[in-house]
Tab-separated table of C-alpha atoms in Angstrom:
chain	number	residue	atom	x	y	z
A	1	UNK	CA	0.000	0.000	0.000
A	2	UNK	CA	2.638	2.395	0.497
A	3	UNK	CA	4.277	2.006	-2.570
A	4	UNK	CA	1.147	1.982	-4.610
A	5	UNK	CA	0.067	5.596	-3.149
A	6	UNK	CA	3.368	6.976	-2.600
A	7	UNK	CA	3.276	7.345	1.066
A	8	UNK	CA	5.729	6.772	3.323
A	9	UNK	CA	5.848	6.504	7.083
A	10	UNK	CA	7.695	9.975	7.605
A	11	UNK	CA	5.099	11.750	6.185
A	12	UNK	CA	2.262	9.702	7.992
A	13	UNK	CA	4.447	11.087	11.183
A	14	UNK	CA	5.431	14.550	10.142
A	15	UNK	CA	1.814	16.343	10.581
A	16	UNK	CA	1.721	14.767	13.871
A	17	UNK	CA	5.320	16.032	14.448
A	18	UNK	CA	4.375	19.591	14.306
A	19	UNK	CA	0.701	19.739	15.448
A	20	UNK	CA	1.467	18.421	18.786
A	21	UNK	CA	4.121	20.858	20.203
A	22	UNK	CA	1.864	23.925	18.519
A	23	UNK	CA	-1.077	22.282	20.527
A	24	UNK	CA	1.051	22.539	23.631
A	25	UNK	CA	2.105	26.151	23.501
A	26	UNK	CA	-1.261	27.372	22.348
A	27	UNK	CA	-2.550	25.509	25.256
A	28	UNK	CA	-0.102	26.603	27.601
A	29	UNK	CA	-0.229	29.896	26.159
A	30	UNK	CA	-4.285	30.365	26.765
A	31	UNK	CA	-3.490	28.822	30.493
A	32	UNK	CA	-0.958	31.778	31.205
A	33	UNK	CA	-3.385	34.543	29.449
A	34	UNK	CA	-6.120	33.265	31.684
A	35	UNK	CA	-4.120	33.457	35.151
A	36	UNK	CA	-3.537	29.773	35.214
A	37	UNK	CA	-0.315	28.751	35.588
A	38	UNK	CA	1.034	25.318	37.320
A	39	UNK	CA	4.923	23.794	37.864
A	40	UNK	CA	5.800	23.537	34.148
A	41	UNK	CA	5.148	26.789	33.059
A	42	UNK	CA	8.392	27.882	33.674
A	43	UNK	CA	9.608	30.683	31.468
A	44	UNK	CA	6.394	31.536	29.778
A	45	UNK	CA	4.846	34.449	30.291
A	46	UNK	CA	1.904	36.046	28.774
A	47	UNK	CA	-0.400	39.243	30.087
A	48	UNK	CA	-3.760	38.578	31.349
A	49	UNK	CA	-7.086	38.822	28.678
A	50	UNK	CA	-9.281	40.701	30.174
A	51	UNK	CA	-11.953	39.006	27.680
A	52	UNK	CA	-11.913	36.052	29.342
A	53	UNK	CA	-13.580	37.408	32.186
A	54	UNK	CA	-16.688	38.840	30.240
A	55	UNK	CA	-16.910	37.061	27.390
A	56	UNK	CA	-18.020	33.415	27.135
A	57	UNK	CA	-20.026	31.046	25.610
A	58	UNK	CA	-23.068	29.297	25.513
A	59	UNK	CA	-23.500	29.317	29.652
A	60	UNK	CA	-20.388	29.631	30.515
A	61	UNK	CA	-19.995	32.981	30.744
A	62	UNK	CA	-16.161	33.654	32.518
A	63	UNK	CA	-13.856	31.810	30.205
A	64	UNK	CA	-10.623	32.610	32.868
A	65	UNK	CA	-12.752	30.249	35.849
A	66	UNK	CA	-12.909	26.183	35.511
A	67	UNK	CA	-16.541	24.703	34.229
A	68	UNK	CA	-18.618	24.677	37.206
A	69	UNK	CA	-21.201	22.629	35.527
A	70	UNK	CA	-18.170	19.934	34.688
A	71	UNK	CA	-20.226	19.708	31.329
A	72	UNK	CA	-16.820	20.506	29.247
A	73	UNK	CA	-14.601	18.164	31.251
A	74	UNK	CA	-16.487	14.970	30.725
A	75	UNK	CA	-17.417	16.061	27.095
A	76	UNK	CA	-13.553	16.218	26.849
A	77	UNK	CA	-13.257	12.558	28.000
A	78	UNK	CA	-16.002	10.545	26.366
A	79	UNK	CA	-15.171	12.330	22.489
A	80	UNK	CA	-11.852	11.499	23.146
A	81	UNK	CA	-12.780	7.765	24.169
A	82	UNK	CA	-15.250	7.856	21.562
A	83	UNK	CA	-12.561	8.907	19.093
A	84	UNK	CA	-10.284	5.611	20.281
A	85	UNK	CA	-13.467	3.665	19.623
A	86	UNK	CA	-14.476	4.944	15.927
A	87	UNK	CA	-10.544	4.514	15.457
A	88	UNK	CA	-10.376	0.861	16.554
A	89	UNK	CA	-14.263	-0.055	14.962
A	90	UNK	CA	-12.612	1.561	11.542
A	91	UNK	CA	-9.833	-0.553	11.538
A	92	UNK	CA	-11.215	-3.896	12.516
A	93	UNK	CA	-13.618	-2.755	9.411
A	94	UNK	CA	-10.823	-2.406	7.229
A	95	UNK	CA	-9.335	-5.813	8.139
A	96	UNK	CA	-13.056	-7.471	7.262
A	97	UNK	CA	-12.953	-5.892	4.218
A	98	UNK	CA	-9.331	-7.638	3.809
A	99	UNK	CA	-9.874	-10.758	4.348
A	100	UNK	CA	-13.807	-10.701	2.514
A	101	UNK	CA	-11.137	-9.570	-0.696
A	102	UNK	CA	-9.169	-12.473	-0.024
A	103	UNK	CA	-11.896	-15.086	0.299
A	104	UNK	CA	-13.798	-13.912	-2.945
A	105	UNK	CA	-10.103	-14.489	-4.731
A	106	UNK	CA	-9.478	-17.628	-3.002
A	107	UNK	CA	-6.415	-16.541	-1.498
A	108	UNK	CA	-5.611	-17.363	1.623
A	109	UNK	CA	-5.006	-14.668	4.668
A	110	UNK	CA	-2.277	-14.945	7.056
A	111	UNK	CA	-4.249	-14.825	10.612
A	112	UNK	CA	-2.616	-12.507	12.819
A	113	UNK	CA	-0.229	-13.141	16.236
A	114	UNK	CA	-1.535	-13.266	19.509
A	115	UNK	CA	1.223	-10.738	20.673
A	116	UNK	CA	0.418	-7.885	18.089
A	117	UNK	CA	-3.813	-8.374	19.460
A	118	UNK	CA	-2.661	-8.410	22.958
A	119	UNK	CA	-0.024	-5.342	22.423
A	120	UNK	CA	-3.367	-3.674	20.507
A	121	UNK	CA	-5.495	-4.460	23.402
A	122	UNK	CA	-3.002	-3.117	25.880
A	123	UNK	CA	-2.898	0.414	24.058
A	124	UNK	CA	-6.452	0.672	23.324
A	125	UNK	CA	-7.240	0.288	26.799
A	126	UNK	CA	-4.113	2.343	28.075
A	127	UNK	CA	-5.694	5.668	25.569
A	128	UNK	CA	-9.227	4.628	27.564
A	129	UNK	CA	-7.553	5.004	30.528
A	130	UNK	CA	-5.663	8.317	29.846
A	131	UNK	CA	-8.620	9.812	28.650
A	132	UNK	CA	-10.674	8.828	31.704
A	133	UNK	CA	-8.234	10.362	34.144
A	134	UNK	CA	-8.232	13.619	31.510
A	135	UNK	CA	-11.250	14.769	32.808
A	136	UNK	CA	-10.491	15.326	36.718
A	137	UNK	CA	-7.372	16.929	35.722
A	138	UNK	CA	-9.876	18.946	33.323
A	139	UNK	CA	-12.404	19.813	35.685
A	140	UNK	CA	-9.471	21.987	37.346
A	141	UNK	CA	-8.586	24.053	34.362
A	142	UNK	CA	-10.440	27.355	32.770
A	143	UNK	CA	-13.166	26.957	30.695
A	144	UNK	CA	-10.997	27.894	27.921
A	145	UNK	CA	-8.128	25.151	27.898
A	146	UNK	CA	-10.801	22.811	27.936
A	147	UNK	CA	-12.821	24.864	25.139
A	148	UNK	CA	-9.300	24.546	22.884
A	149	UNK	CA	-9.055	20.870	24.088
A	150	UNK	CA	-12.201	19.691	23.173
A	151	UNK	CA	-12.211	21.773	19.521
A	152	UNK	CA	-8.670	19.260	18.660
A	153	UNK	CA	-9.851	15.975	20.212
């Protein structure tokens, strides 16, 4: 597949590469402008936004204060999980599809190891588990970390 489309694993990566540190600095950027700041913000420094005080949205209406209603927090968490699940229902989808190919040409499909399904499993429900403990740590931020975080999940 990767020769046939031209793609090659670098440039699978290299979006990845540069989204996630900009996703960090914004973040840790909109902490600092909202008054937020915790042990690794060392060194960055940003004035306060005085529009996250009075402007809002939908009922939140302080952007610089965490979600009292904890509505953003857990929305965080289950389209995150949700996204692992789509993910994981996608690919098993695309192996179906694989092997229904092979069977209509009569060729046979190597099954795959135990270790590479148990490895799979372990991840799947390691991002489950990361995602479930993102939403105390979220319930603690301003409404607007979580407002960026759950616009990229």
């Amino acid at each position: 597949m990767y020769k046939r489309h031209g793609c090659t694993k670098m440039r699978i990566i290299l979006p990845t590469l540069v989204q996630v540190p900009l996703f960090i600095l914004v973040s840790l950027a909109l902490r600092a402008m909202s008054g937020w700041s915790g042990w690794f913000d060392v060194g960055m420094w940003a004035s306060l936004e005085p529009l996250f005080h009075t402007e809002g949205f939908g009922a939140i209406q302080n952007l610089a204060q965490p979600d009292g209603s904890f509505i953003l927090p857990v929305m965080i968490g289950l389209i995150s999980i949700s996204n692992i699940e789509v993910t994981r229902f996608s690919i098993l989808n695309a192996r179906l599809t694989k092997q229904l190919t092979a069977v209509r040409r009569s060729i046979t499909v190597s099954s795959e190891q135990p270790s590479s399904t148990r490895i799979r499993k372990i991840t799947r429900l390691s991002l489950i588990t990361l995602s479930a403990l993102m939403i105390p740590v979220a319930m603690q931020a301003p409404a607007v970390v979580c407002k960026l975080r759950g616009s990229n999940v």
